[in-house]
mmCIF file of C-alpha atoms in Angstrom:
data_model
loop_
_atom_site.group_PDB
_atom_site.id
_atom_site.type_symbol
_atom_site.label_atom_id
_atom_site.label_comp_id
_atom_site.label_asym_id
_atom_site.label_seq_id
_atom_site.Cartn_x
_atom_site.Cartn_y
_atom_site.Cartn_z
ATOM 1 C CA MET A 799 49.985 -222.797 165.659
ATOM 2 C CA GLN A 800 50.316 -218.405 166.987
ATOM 3 C CA THR A 801 51.071 -218.701 162.196
ATOM 4 C CA HIS A 802 47.871 -219.631 161.104
ATOM 5 C CA LEU A 803 47.222 -216.981 163.386
ATOM 6 C CA ASN A 804 49.116 -214.460 163.083
ATOM 7 C CA GLN A 805 48.396 -214.930 158.625
ATOM 8 C CA ALA A 806 44.883 -214.450 159.833
ATOM 9 C CA ARG A 807 45.025 -211.904 161.795
ATOM 10 C CA PRO A 808 43.706 -208.996 158.725
ATOM 11 C CA TYR A 809 40.842 -211.437 157.693
ATOM 12 C CA ALA A 810 39.806 -211.562 161.035
ATOM 13 C CA LEU A 811 39.615 -207.342 161.965
ATOM 14 C CA GLY A 812 37.716 -207.257 158.348
ATOM 15 C CA LEU A 813 34.776 -209.927 159.719
ATOM 16 C CA PHE A 814 35.478 -208.546 162.584
ATOM 17 C CA ARG A 815 34.631 -204.239 161.076
ATOM 18 C CA ILE A 816 31.520 -205.824 159.255
ATOM 19 C CA VAL A 817 30.163 -206.841 161.482
ATOM 20 C CA VAL A 818 30.306 -204.522 163.839
ATOM 21 C CA GLY A 819 28.825 -201.595 161.350
ATOM 22 C CA LEU A 820 26.147 -203.859 160.392
ATOM 23 C CA LEU A 821 25.307 -203.528 164.545
ATOM 24 C CA PHE A 822 25.704 -199.657 164.091
ATOM 25 C CA THR A 823 24.276 -199.545 160.458
ATOM 26 C CA SER A 824 21.252 -201.420 162.335
ATOM 27 C CA HIS A 825 21.057 -198.673 164.783
ATOM 28 C CA GLY A 826 20.819 -195.420 162.632
ATOM 29 C CA ALA A 827 18.195 -197.357 160.675
ATOM 30 C CA ALA A 828 16.138 -198.001 163.155
ATOM 31 C CA SER A 829 15.894 -194.431 164.580
ATOM 32 C CA LEU A 830 15.444 -192.786 160.755
ATOM 33 C CA PHE A 831 13.573 -195.460 159.699
ATOM 34 C CA GLY A 832 11.540 -196.650 162.462
ATOM 35 C CA ILE A 833 12.367 -200.736 160.781
ATOM 36 C CA LEU A 834 14.132 -202.680 163.679
ATOM 37 C CA GLY A 835 11.751 -202.101 166.320
ATOM 38 C CA GLY A 836 12.576 -198.464 165.399
ATOM 39 C CA ALA A 837 14.108 -195.542 167.595
ATOM 40 C CA MET A 838 13.233 -196.663 171.377
ATOM 41 C CA GLY A 839 10.878 -199.100 171.558
ATOM 42 C CA GLY A 840 8.879 -197.321 167.634
ATOM 43 C CA GLY A 841 8.557 -195.581 165.417
ATOM 44 C CA SER A 842 11.046 -192.716 164.111
ATOM 45 C CA ILE A 843 13.438 -190.190 164.680
ATOM 46 C CA PRO A 844 11.814 -186.744 162.796
ATOM 47 C CA ALA A 845 14.554 -185.284 160.320
ATOM 48 C CA GLY A 846 16.755 -181.908 162.335
ATOM 49 C CA THR A 847 16.061 -183.395 165.249
ATOM 50 C CA TRP A 848 19.308 -182.275 167.943
ATOM 51 C CA PRO A 849 21.882 -184.662 168.619
ATOM 52 C CA GLY A 850 19.440 -187.511 167.652
ATOM 53 C CA TRP A 851 18.698 -187.516 164.636
ATOM 54 C CA TYR A 852 21.827 -186.637 163.268
ATOM 55 C CA ALA A 853 23.464 -189.076 165.952
ATOM 56 C CA ALA A 854 21.512 -191.679 163.673
ATOM 57 C CA VAL A 855 23.139 -190.186 159.602
ATOM 58 C CA ILE A 856 25.954 -190.430 161.458
ATOM 59 C CA GLN A 857 25.690 -194.540 162.515
ATOM 60 C CA PHE A 858 23.546 -194.861 159.199
ATOM 61 C CA VAL A 859 26.525 -193.489 157.348
ATOM 62 C CA GLY A 860 29.144 -194.360 159.181
ATOM 63 C CA GLY A 861 28.100 -198.141 159.517
ATOM 64 C CA ILE A 862 28.116 -198.163 155.975
ATOM 65 C CA LEU A 863 31.634 -197.473 155.220
ATOM 66 C CA VAL A 864 32.860 -199.179 157.986
ATOM 67 C CA MET A 865 30.313 -202.369 156.626
ATOM 68 C CA LEU A 866 31.932 -201.780 153.062
ATOM 69 C CA GLY A 867 35.894 -200.495 154.894
ATOM 70 C CA PHE A 868 35.922 -197.070 152.947
ATOM 71 C CA GLY A 869 37.766 -194.228 154.786
ATOM 72 C CA THR A 870 37.882 -196.934 157.513
ATOM 73 C CA ARG A 871 39.606 -194.888 159.828
ATOM 74 C CA THR A 872 38.120 -191.215 159.293
ATOM 75 C CA ALA A 873 34.021 -193.012 159.509
ATOM 76 C CA ALA A 874 35.076 -194.244 162.887
ATOM 77 C CA LEU A 875 36.456 -191.753 164.022
ATOM 78 C CA ILE A 876 33.480 -190.187 164.243
ATOM 79 C CA CYS A 877 31.670 -192.460 164.754
ATOM 80 C CA SER A 878 33.834 -192.982 167.628
ATOM 81 C CA GLY A 879 33.793 -189.160 168.902
ATOM 82 C CA SER A 880 29.408 -189.206 168.808
ATOM 83 C CA MET A 881 29.604 -193.010 170.709
ATOM 84 C CA ALA A 882 31.746 -190.770 173.383
ATOM 85 C CA TYR A 883 28.895 -187.762 173.296
ATOM 86 C CA ALA A 884 26.750 -190.009 173.091
ATOM 87 C CA TYR A 885 28.109 -192.051 176.174
ATOM 88 C CA PHE A 886 28.426 -188.432 179.065
ATOM 89 C CA LYS A 887 25.827 -186.419 177.336
ATOM 90 C CA VAL A 888 23.154 -189.465 177.832
ATOM 91 C CA HIS A 889 24.858 -191.580 180.081
ATOM 92 C CA GLN A 890 26.458 -190.282 181.834
ATOM 93 C CA PRO A 891 24.995 -188.250 183.983
ATOM 94 C CA GLU A 892 21.779 -190.454 184.660
ATOM 95 C CA ALA A 893 24.578 -192.676 187.310
ATOM 96 C CA LEU A 894 28.491 -193.519 187.323
ATOM 97 C CA PHE A 895 29.099 -196.538 186.529
ATOM 98 C CA PRO A 896 28.261 -197.773 181.991
ATOM 99 C CA LEU A 897 26.197 -200.754 183.710
ATOM 100 C CA GLN A 898 23.919 -198.430 186.202
ATOM 101 C CA ASN A 899 23.941 -195.931 183.401
ATOM 102 C CA GLY A 900 22.135 -198.368 180.424
ATOM 103 C CA GLY A 901 25.651 -196.929 178.664
ATOM 104 C CA GLU A 902 26.816 -199.783 177.709
ATOM 105 C CA PRO A 903 26.503 -200.504 173.718
ATOM 106 C CA SER A 904 28.309 -196.943 173.531
ATOM 107 C CA VAL A 905 30.783 -197.168 176.092
ATOM 108 C CA ILE A 906 31.320 -200.660 173.588
ATOM 109 C CA PHE A 907 31.064 -198.457 170.488
ATOM 110 C CA CYS A 908 33.156 -195.706 170.680
ATOM 111 C CA TRP A 909 36.280 -197.992 172.377
ATOM 112 C CA THR A 910 35.319 -200.351 169.358
ATOM 113 C CA PHE A 911 35.444 -198.017 166.649
ATOM 114 C CA LEU A 912 38.663 -196.057 167.838
ATOM 115 C CA LEU A 913 40.214 -199.486 168.118
ATOM 116 C CA LEU A 914 40.100 -199.897 164.090
ATOM 117 C CA VAL A 915 41.051 -195.811 163.967
ATOM 118 C CA PHE A 916 44.339 -197.360 164.369
ATOM 119 C CA THR A 917 44.127 -201.250 162.791
ATOM 120 C CA GLY A 918 42.829 -199.907 159.615
ATOM 121 C CA PRO A 919 39.794 -201.962 158.001
ATOM 122 C CA GLY A 920 41.552 -205.402 157.781
ATOM 123 C CA ALA A 921 41.617 -207.546 154.793
ATOM 124 C CA LEU A 922 37.734 -207.681 152.806
ATOM 125 C CA ALA A 923 37.655 -203.835 152.399
ATOM 126 C CA VAL A 924 37.072 -201.104 149.952
ATOM 127 C CA ASP A 925 40.240 -199.071 150.891
ATOM 128 C CA ARG A 926 42.156 -201.897 150.240
ATOM 129 C CA LEU A 927 41.351 -201.726 146.105
ATOM 130 C CA PHE A 928 41.998 -198.097 146.446
ATOM 131 C CA ALA A 929 45.768 -198.629 148.568
ATOM 132 C CA ARG A 930 48.897 -197.682 146.574
ATOM 133 C CA GLY A 931 51.694 -199.861 145.430
ATOM 134 C CA GLY A 932 52.068 -202.644 147.940
ATOM 135 C CA THR A 933 49.877 -205.190 148.948
ATOM 136 C CA GLU A 934 46.963 -206.187 151.177
ATOM 137 C CA HIS A 935 49.646 -207.183 154.099
ATOM 138 C CA ASP A 936 52.110 -204.607 153.788
ATOM 139 C CA GLU A 937 50.314 -202.743 156.866
ATOM 140 C CA ASP A 938 50.210 -205.970 158.213
ATOM 141 C CA ARG A 939 53.712 -206.987 158.196
ATOM 142 C CA ALA A 940 54.991 -203.888 159.722
ATOM 143 C CA THR A 941 52.920 -203.542 162.235
ATOM 144 C CA GLU A 942 53.855 -207.358 163.209
ATOM 145 C CA GLN A 943 57.746 -206.021 163.140
ATOM 146 C CA ALA A 944 58.297 -205.487 167.416
ATOM 147 C CA PRO A 945 60.518 -202.128 167.517
ATOM 148 C CA SER A 946 64.313 -203.693 168.397
ATOM 149 C CA THR A 947 64.443 -202.786 172.446
ATOM 150 C CA SER A 948 68.736 -203.206 172.774
ATOM 151 C CA VAL A 949 70.854 -200.585 173.581
ATOM 152 C CA THR A 950 73.310 -199.376 172.461
ATOM 153 C CA VAL A 951 76.319 -198.039 174.026
#
C-alpha cells in the first residue's frame, strides 16, 4: 500500500498545486476584473492602488504560474510572502488569531505556497519540460531516501 502511495505522490502533489493555483488565480481575477463576485463584494480594485491592486496582480499572475507549474518555486515564494504581508498588515491588527480576524485564507495560502517552495511542482508541471537531464521522478527518489542516522566510531 505504501509503495503505491509513494508512486502516486508526484501526481497528488501536481494536482494539489493545480487546484491551489486555480483558487489563487480566482482571487486575483475577482479583484482585477470584477468577476466571480468582484473585490470585497463587487467591482474591481482601481489600477495602481496600494496594496490591493499589486496583491491582486501577484494573485493572478502567481496563481497562473503555480497552476501551470512554471517557475513554481519562485512564484510560490512570492505568493507566500504576499499572503504573509496580507495577514500581518490587514488581518493581525484586528485580533490575535486568524479565526478572530478573518485571516484564515491568508494564513492557509501563505503556508501552502511555502510548502510548494520546498516540495517543488510535482508531476504535470511545465517546469518538468525544461528540467536538465534525468526523469521526472529523480527528484522524488532523492527526497525519499532518508538520511543515515547511524554513527560510526
